[in-house]
XYZ file of C-alpha atoms in Angstrom:
464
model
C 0.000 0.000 0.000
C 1.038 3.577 -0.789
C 1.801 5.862 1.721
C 1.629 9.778 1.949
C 5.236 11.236 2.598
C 4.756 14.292 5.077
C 8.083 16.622 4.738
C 8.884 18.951 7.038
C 12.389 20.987 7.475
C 13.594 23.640 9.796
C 17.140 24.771 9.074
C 17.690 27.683 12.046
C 16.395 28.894 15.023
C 14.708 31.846 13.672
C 12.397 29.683 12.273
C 11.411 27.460 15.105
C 10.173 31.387 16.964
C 8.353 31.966 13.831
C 5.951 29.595 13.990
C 7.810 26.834 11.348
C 9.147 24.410 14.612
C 9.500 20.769 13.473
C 6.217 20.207 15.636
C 3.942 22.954 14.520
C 4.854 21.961 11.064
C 3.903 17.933 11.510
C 0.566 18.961 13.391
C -0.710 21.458 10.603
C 0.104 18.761 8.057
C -1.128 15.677 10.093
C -4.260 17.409 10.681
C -4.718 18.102 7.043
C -4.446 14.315 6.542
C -6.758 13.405 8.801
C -9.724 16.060 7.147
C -8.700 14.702 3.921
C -8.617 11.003 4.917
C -5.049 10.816 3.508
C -3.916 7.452 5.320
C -1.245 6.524 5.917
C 1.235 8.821 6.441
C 5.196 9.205 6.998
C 7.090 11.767 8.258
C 10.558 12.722 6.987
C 11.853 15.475 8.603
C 15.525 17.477 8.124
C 16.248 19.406 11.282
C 19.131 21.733 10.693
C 19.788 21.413 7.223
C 19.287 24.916 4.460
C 16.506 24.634 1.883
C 19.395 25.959 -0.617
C 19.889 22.112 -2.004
C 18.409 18.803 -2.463
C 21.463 17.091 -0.485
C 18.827 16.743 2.841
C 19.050 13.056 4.340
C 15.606 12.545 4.539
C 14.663 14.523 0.846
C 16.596 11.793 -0.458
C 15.206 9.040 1.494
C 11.677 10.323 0.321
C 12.791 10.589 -3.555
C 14.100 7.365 -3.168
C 10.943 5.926 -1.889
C 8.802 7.636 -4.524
C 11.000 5.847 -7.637
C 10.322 2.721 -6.173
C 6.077 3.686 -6.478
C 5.926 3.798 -2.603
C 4.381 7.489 -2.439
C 0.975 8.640 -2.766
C 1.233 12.358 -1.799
C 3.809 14.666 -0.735
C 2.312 17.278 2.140
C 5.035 20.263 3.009
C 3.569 23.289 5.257
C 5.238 25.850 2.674
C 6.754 25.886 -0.553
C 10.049 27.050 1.322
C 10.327 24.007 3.425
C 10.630 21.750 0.091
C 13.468 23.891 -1.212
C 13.998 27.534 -1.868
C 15.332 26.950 -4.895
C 12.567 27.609 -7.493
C 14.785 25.556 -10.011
C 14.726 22.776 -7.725
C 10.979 23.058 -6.610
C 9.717 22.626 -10.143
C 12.430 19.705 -10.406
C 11.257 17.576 -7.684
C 7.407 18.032 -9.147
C 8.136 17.617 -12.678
C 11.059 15.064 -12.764
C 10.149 12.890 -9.491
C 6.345 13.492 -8.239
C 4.451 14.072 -11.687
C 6.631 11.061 -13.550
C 5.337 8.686 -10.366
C 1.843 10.180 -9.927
C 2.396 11.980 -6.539
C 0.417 14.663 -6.058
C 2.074 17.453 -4.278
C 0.301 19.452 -1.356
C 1.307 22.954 -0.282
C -0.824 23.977 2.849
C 0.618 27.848 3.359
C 0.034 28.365 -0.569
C -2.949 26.286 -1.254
C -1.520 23.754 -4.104
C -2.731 21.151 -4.141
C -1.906 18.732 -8.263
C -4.494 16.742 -7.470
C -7.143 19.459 -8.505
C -7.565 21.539 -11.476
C -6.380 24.524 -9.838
C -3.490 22.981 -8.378
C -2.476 22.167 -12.180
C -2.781 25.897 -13.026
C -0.613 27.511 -9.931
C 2.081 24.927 -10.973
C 1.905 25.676 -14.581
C 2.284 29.358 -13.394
C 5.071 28.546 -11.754
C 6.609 26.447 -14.415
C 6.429 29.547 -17.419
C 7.835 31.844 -14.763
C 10.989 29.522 -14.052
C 11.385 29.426 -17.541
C 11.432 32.629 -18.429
C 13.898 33.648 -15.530
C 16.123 30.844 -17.404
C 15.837 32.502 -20.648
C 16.320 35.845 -19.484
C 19.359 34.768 -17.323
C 20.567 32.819 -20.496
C 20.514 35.928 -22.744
C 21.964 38.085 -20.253
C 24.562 35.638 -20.336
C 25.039 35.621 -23.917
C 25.097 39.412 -24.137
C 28.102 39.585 -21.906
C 29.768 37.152 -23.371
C 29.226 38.720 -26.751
C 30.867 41.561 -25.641
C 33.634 40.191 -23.870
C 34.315 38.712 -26.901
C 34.183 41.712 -29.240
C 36.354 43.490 -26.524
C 39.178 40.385 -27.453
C 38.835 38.275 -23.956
C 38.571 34.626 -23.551
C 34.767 33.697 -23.303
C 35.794 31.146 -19.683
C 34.962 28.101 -18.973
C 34.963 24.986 -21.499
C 38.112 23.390 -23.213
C 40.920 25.535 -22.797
C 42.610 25.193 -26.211
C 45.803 23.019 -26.442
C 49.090 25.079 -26.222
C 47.361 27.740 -23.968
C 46.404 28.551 -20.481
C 43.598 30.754 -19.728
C 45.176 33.559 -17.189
C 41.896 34.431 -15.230
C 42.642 37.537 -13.886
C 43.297 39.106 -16.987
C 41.149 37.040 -18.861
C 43.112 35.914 -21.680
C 44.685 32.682 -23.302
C 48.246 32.237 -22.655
C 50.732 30.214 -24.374
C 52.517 27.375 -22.545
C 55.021 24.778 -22.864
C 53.199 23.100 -25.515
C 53.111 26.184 -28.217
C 56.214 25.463 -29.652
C 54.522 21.562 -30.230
C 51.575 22.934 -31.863
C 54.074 25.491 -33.638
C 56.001 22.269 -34.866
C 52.854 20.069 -35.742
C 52.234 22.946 -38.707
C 55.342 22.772 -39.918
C 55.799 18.741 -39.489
C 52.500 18.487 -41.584
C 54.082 20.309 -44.716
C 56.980 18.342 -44.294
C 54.232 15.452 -45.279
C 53.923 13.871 -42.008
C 50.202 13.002 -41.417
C 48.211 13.507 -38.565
C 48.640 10.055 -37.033
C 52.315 10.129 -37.603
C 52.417 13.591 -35.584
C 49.703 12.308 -33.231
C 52.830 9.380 -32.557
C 55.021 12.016 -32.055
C 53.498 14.417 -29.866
C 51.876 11.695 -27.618
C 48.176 12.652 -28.651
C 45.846 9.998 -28.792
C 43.809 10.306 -31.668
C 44.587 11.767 -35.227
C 41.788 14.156 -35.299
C 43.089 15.738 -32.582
C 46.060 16.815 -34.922
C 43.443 17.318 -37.626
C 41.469 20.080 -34.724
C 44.456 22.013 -33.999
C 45.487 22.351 -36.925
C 41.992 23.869 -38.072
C 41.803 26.083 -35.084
C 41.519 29.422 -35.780
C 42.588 30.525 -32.084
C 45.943 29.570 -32.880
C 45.704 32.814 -35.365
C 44.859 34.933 -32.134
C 41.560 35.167 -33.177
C 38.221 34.413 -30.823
C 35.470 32.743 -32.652
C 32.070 32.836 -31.428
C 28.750 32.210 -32.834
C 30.130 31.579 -36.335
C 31.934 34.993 -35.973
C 35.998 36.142 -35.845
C 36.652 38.796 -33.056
C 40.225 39.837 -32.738
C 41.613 38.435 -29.386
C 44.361 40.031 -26.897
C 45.699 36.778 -26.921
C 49.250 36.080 -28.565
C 49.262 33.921 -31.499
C 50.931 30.245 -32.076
C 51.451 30.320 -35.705
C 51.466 33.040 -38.262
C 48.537 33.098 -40.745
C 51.111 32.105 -43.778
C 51.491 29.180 -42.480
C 47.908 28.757 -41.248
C 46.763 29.129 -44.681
C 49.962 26.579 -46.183
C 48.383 24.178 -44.015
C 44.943 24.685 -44.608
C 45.990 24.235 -48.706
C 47.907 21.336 -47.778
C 44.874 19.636 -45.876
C 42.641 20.445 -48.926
C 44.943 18.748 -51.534
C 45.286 15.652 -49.783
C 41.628 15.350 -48.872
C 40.704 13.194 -51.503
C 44.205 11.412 -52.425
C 44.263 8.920 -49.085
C 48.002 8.369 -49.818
C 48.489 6.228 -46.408
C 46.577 3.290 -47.642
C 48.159 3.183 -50.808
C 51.100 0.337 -51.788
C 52.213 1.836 -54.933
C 53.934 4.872 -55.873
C 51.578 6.893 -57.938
C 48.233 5.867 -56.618
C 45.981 8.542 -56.433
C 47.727 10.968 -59.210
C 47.227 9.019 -62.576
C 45.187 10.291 -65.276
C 44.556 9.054 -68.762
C 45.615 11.339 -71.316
C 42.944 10.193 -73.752
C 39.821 9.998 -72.387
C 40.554 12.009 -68.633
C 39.704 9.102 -66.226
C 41.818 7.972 -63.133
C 44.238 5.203 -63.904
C 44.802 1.408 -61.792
C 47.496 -0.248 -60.766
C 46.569 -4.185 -62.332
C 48.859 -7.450 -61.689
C 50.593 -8.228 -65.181
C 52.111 -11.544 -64.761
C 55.029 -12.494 -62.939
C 56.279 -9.007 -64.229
C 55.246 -6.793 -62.229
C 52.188 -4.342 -62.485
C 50.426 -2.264 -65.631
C 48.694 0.392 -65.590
C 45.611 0.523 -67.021
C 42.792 3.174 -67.309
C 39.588 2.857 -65.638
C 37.597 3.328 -68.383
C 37.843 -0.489 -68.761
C 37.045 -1.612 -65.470
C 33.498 -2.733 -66.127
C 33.005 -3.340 -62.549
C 33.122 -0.008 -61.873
C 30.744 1.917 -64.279
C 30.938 5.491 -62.416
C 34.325 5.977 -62.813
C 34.149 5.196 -67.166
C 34.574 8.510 -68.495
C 34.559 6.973 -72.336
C 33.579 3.207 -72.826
C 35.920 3.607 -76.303
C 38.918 4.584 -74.782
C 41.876 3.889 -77.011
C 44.277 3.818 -73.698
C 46.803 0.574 -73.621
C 47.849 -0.874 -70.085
C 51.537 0.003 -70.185
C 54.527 -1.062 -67.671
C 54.216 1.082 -63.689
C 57.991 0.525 -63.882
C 58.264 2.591 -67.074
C 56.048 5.359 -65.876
C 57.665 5.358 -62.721
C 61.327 5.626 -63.764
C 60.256 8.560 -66.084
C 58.833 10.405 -62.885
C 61.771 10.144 -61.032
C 64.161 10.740 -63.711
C 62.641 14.486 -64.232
C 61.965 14.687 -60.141
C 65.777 14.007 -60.107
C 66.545 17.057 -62.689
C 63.897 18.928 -61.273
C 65.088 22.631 -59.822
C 63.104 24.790 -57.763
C 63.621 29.237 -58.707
C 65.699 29.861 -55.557
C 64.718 33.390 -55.338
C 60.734 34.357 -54.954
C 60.021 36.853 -57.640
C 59.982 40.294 -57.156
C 56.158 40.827 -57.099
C 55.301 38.595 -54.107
C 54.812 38.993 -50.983
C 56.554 40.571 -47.783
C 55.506 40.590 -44.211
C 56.009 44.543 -44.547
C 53.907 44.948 -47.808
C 51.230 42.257 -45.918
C 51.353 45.278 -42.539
C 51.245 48.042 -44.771
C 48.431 47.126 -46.465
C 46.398 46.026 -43.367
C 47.070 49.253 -42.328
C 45.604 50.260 -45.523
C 42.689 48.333 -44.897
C 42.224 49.613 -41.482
C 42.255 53.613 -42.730
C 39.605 53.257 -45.293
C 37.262 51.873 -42.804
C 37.596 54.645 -40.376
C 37.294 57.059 -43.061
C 33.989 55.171 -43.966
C 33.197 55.108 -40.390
C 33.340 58.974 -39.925
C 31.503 59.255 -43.217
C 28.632 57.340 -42.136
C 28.661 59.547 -39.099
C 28.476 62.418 -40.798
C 25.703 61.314 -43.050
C 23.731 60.284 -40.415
C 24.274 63.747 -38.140
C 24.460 66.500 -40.790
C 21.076 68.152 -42.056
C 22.270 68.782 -45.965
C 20.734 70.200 -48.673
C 19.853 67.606 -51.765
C 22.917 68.752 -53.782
C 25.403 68.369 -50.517
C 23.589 64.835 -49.791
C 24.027 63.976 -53.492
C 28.268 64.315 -53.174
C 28.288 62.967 -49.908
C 27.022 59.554 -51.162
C 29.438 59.655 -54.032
C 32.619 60.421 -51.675
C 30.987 57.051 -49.473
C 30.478 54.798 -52.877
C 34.204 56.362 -53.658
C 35.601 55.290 -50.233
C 33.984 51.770 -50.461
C 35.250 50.473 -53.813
C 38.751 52.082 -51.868
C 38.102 49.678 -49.394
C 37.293 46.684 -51.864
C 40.212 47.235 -53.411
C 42.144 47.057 -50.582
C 41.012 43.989 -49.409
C 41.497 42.383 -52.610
C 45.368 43.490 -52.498
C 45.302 42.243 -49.038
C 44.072 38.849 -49.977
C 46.376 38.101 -53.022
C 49.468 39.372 -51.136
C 48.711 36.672 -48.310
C 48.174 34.246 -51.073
C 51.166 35.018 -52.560
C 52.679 34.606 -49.101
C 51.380 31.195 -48.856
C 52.942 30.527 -51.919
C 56.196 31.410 -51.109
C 56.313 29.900 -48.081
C 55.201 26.526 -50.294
C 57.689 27.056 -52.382
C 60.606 27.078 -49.110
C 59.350 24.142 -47.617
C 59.803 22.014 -50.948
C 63.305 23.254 -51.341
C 64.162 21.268 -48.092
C 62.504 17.915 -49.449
C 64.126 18.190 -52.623
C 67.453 18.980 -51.333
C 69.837 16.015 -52.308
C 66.869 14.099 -53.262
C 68.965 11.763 -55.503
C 71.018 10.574 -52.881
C 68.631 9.670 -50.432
C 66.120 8.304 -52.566
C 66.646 4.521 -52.429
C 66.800 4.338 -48.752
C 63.289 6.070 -48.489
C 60.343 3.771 -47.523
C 57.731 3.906 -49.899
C 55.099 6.175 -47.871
C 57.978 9.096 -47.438
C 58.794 8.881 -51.608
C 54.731 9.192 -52.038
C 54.692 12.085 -49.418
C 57.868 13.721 -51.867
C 55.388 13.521 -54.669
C 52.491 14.740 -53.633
C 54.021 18.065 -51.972
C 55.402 18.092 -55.617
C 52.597 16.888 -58.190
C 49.429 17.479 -58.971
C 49.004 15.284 -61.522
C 50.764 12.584 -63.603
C 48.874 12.206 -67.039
C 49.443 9.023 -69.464
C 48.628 9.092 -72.745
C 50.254 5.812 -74.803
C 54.222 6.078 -74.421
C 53.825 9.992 -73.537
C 53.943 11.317 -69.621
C 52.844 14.821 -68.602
C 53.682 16.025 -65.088
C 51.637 18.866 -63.407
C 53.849 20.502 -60.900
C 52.158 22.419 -58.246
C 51.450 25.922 -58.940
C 54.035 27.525 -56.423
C 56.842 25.196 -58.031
C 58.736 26.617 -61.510
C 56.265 25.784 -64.222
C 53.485 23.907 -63.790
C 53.280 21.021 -66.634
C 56.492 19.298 -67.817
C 56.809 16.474 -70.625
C 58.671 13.413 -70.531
């Protein structure tokens, strides 16, 4: 049989002289029982214990009792003496009582769930709570929207490996591991891949290389609701190499050169009809190449049923690659056009005086009472000062490219340093990692191979 649960709590003196003693409580409530014919009854009583929490011996006891469908009703003298935590009020009635069908009895306010009106006062209640929690939530949001903007650390959460978050001033900080993060950029042009760097750092998972090298706080940068804010934070890396990277990740998205076992898997292309090109068992010779335009089995990459490509020898191809890698020379000085950190500064600064002169014109257009003529030239000095600004930012843009480029362009003169005389005692996956900083593409058309050298290298498409 089910059994009411009477609660009753008295946390200081205070209270006892006011009228809410342990025993005037539990003879208000028993007599209520007894009118109502609410039989029978338990008490569970915390003497000495704040209404600020749920961590009350005997609350728990009673919750306990009413998930195991031992509780009819719940009987407190005042809202208070259940908890004077509104949050926690409408917990205990929505989570625990209404989910086990205990109806809750207030005797100072008159609530009882049982009735219809009951219902109401705690629905009431309930779109009150909630729209403290919304307003407290956007109040929340507001100031962290402007901390933000104003270039702090938002708190809380994952601090970002290779900082510290310095809470008095409220900023990231770099620590010991910067220079590690630093280094994980750099190993990753050098054609490591995540896992290999994951090895070598001592991270767990590849794709926690893969996130910090996508993180945009490493740039000094706060983002936040899908938006950049400028942070007081110093940076890791430099947005050159940021964007290298980034290019980097992109190109080998879709070559998966760590599962392959040949050499130029994943950069073969017939030079007849434009489809990708197979590695096939030929005998106890070796391997052919052959164009998947004739692999039945695999109708969605035919590009022309008719091709005319022959299989022809891997070793051949192969040999011919190297050869020209071999004789290959990188220009050893970046041309004169491209970029500088100074000409990169100088036009950021660029960037930044056009906006406050559109900024102040704005102002002034929104302030000054002008005739039509005077309203007529200020627009055109505005549309003047915004193509300024477009322009600017375009400048800006290609100059980091070019940046990017040259930075590209440094990296591969290590790799290729001497290549011929390390070459044979490379494993496979380092000579594929050579080639794909190097190649875009390696087309075969009959006994004729064209290489497409990466844009930042000297030329782009070679014959052999």
């Amino acid at each position: 049989m089910k059994r009411a649960a009477i609660y009753v709590r008295v946390s200081t003196e205070a209270q006892r002289e006011e009228g809410y003693s342990i025993g005037a409580q539990k003879e208000a409530l028993e007599a209520y029982c007894v009118s109502r014919s609410i039989r029978p009854y338990e008490f569970y009583v915390d003497g000495g214990f704040s209404g600020s929490n749920l961590k009350r011996p005997a609350m728990e006891r009673m919750v306990e009792d009413i998930c195991r469908d031992e509780i009819s009703h719940v009987l407190v003298y005042k809202l208070d003496r259940l908890s004077r935590s509104q949050k926690d009020t409408l917990h205990l009635i929505e989570d625990i009582f209404n989910p086990h069908q205990v109806t809750f009895i207030s005797l100072n306010e008159s609530m009882d769930t049982g009735t219809p009106m009951g219902r109401l006062m705690l629905g009431i209640l309930s779109a009150f709570a909630q729209l403290e929690r919304e307003n407290i939530r956007e109040r929340t949001r507001m100031g962290m929207q402007e901390r933000v903007r104003e270039g702090y650390w938002m708190g809380g959460g994952k601090i970002p490996f290779g900082y510290d978050y310095d809470r008095k001033k409220g900023i990231l900080v770099p620590n010991k591991d910067a220079e590690t993060v630093r280094n994980m950029y750099l190993w990753y042009l050098e054609g490591y891949s995540p896992q290999n760097i994951a090895d070598m750092t001592g991270l767990r998972y590849d794709r926690q290389v893969v996130q910090i090298l996508n993180r945009r706080t490493n740039l000094g940068v706060i983002c936040y609701n899908g938006k950049e804010y400028p942070g007081r934070h110093e940076p890791i890396v430099e947005p050159e190499l940021f964007d290298a990277v980034a290019l980097e990740m992109e190109r080998r998205s879709d070559k998966n050169q760590h599962m392959a076992v040949h050499l130029l898997t994943g950069l073969l292309r017939c030079g007849y009809c434009g489809a990708g090109m197979r590695y096939q068992k030929w005998g106890k010779k070796g391997h052919k190449l052959v164009c998947y335009s004739h692999q039945k089995t695999k109708a969605y990459l035919i590009k022309d049923p008719e091709c005319p490509q022959e299989p022809v020898w891997s070793f051949e191809i192969e040999e011919a690659v190297i050869r020209d890698l071999f004789h290959f020379r990188l220009e050893m000085e970046v041309n004169e056009g491209q970029a500088s950190p100074s000409a990169e500064k100088e036009l950021e600064e660029r960037c930044r005086k056009v906006n406050r002169k559109l900024e102040r014109l704005y102002q002034l257009y929104g302030e000054a009472e002008v005739s039509g003529e005077q309203d007529e030239a200020l627009r055109k000095t505005i549309e003047t000062a915004r193509r300024e600004r477009e322009m600017a930012e375009k400048k800006l843009e290609m100059e980091k490219k070019r940046q990017s480029i040259s930075m590209g362009r440094k990296q591969m003169e290590g790799k290729l340093h001497r290549l011929s005389d390390v070459w044979n005692d490379m494993s496979l996956l380092e000579k594929r990692m050579i080639l794909l900083s190097c190649l875009e593409e390696v087309e075969v058309r009959g006994g004729q191979v064209t290489l497409r050298y990466r844009d930042f290298l000297s030329g782009n498409q070679k014959e052999t």
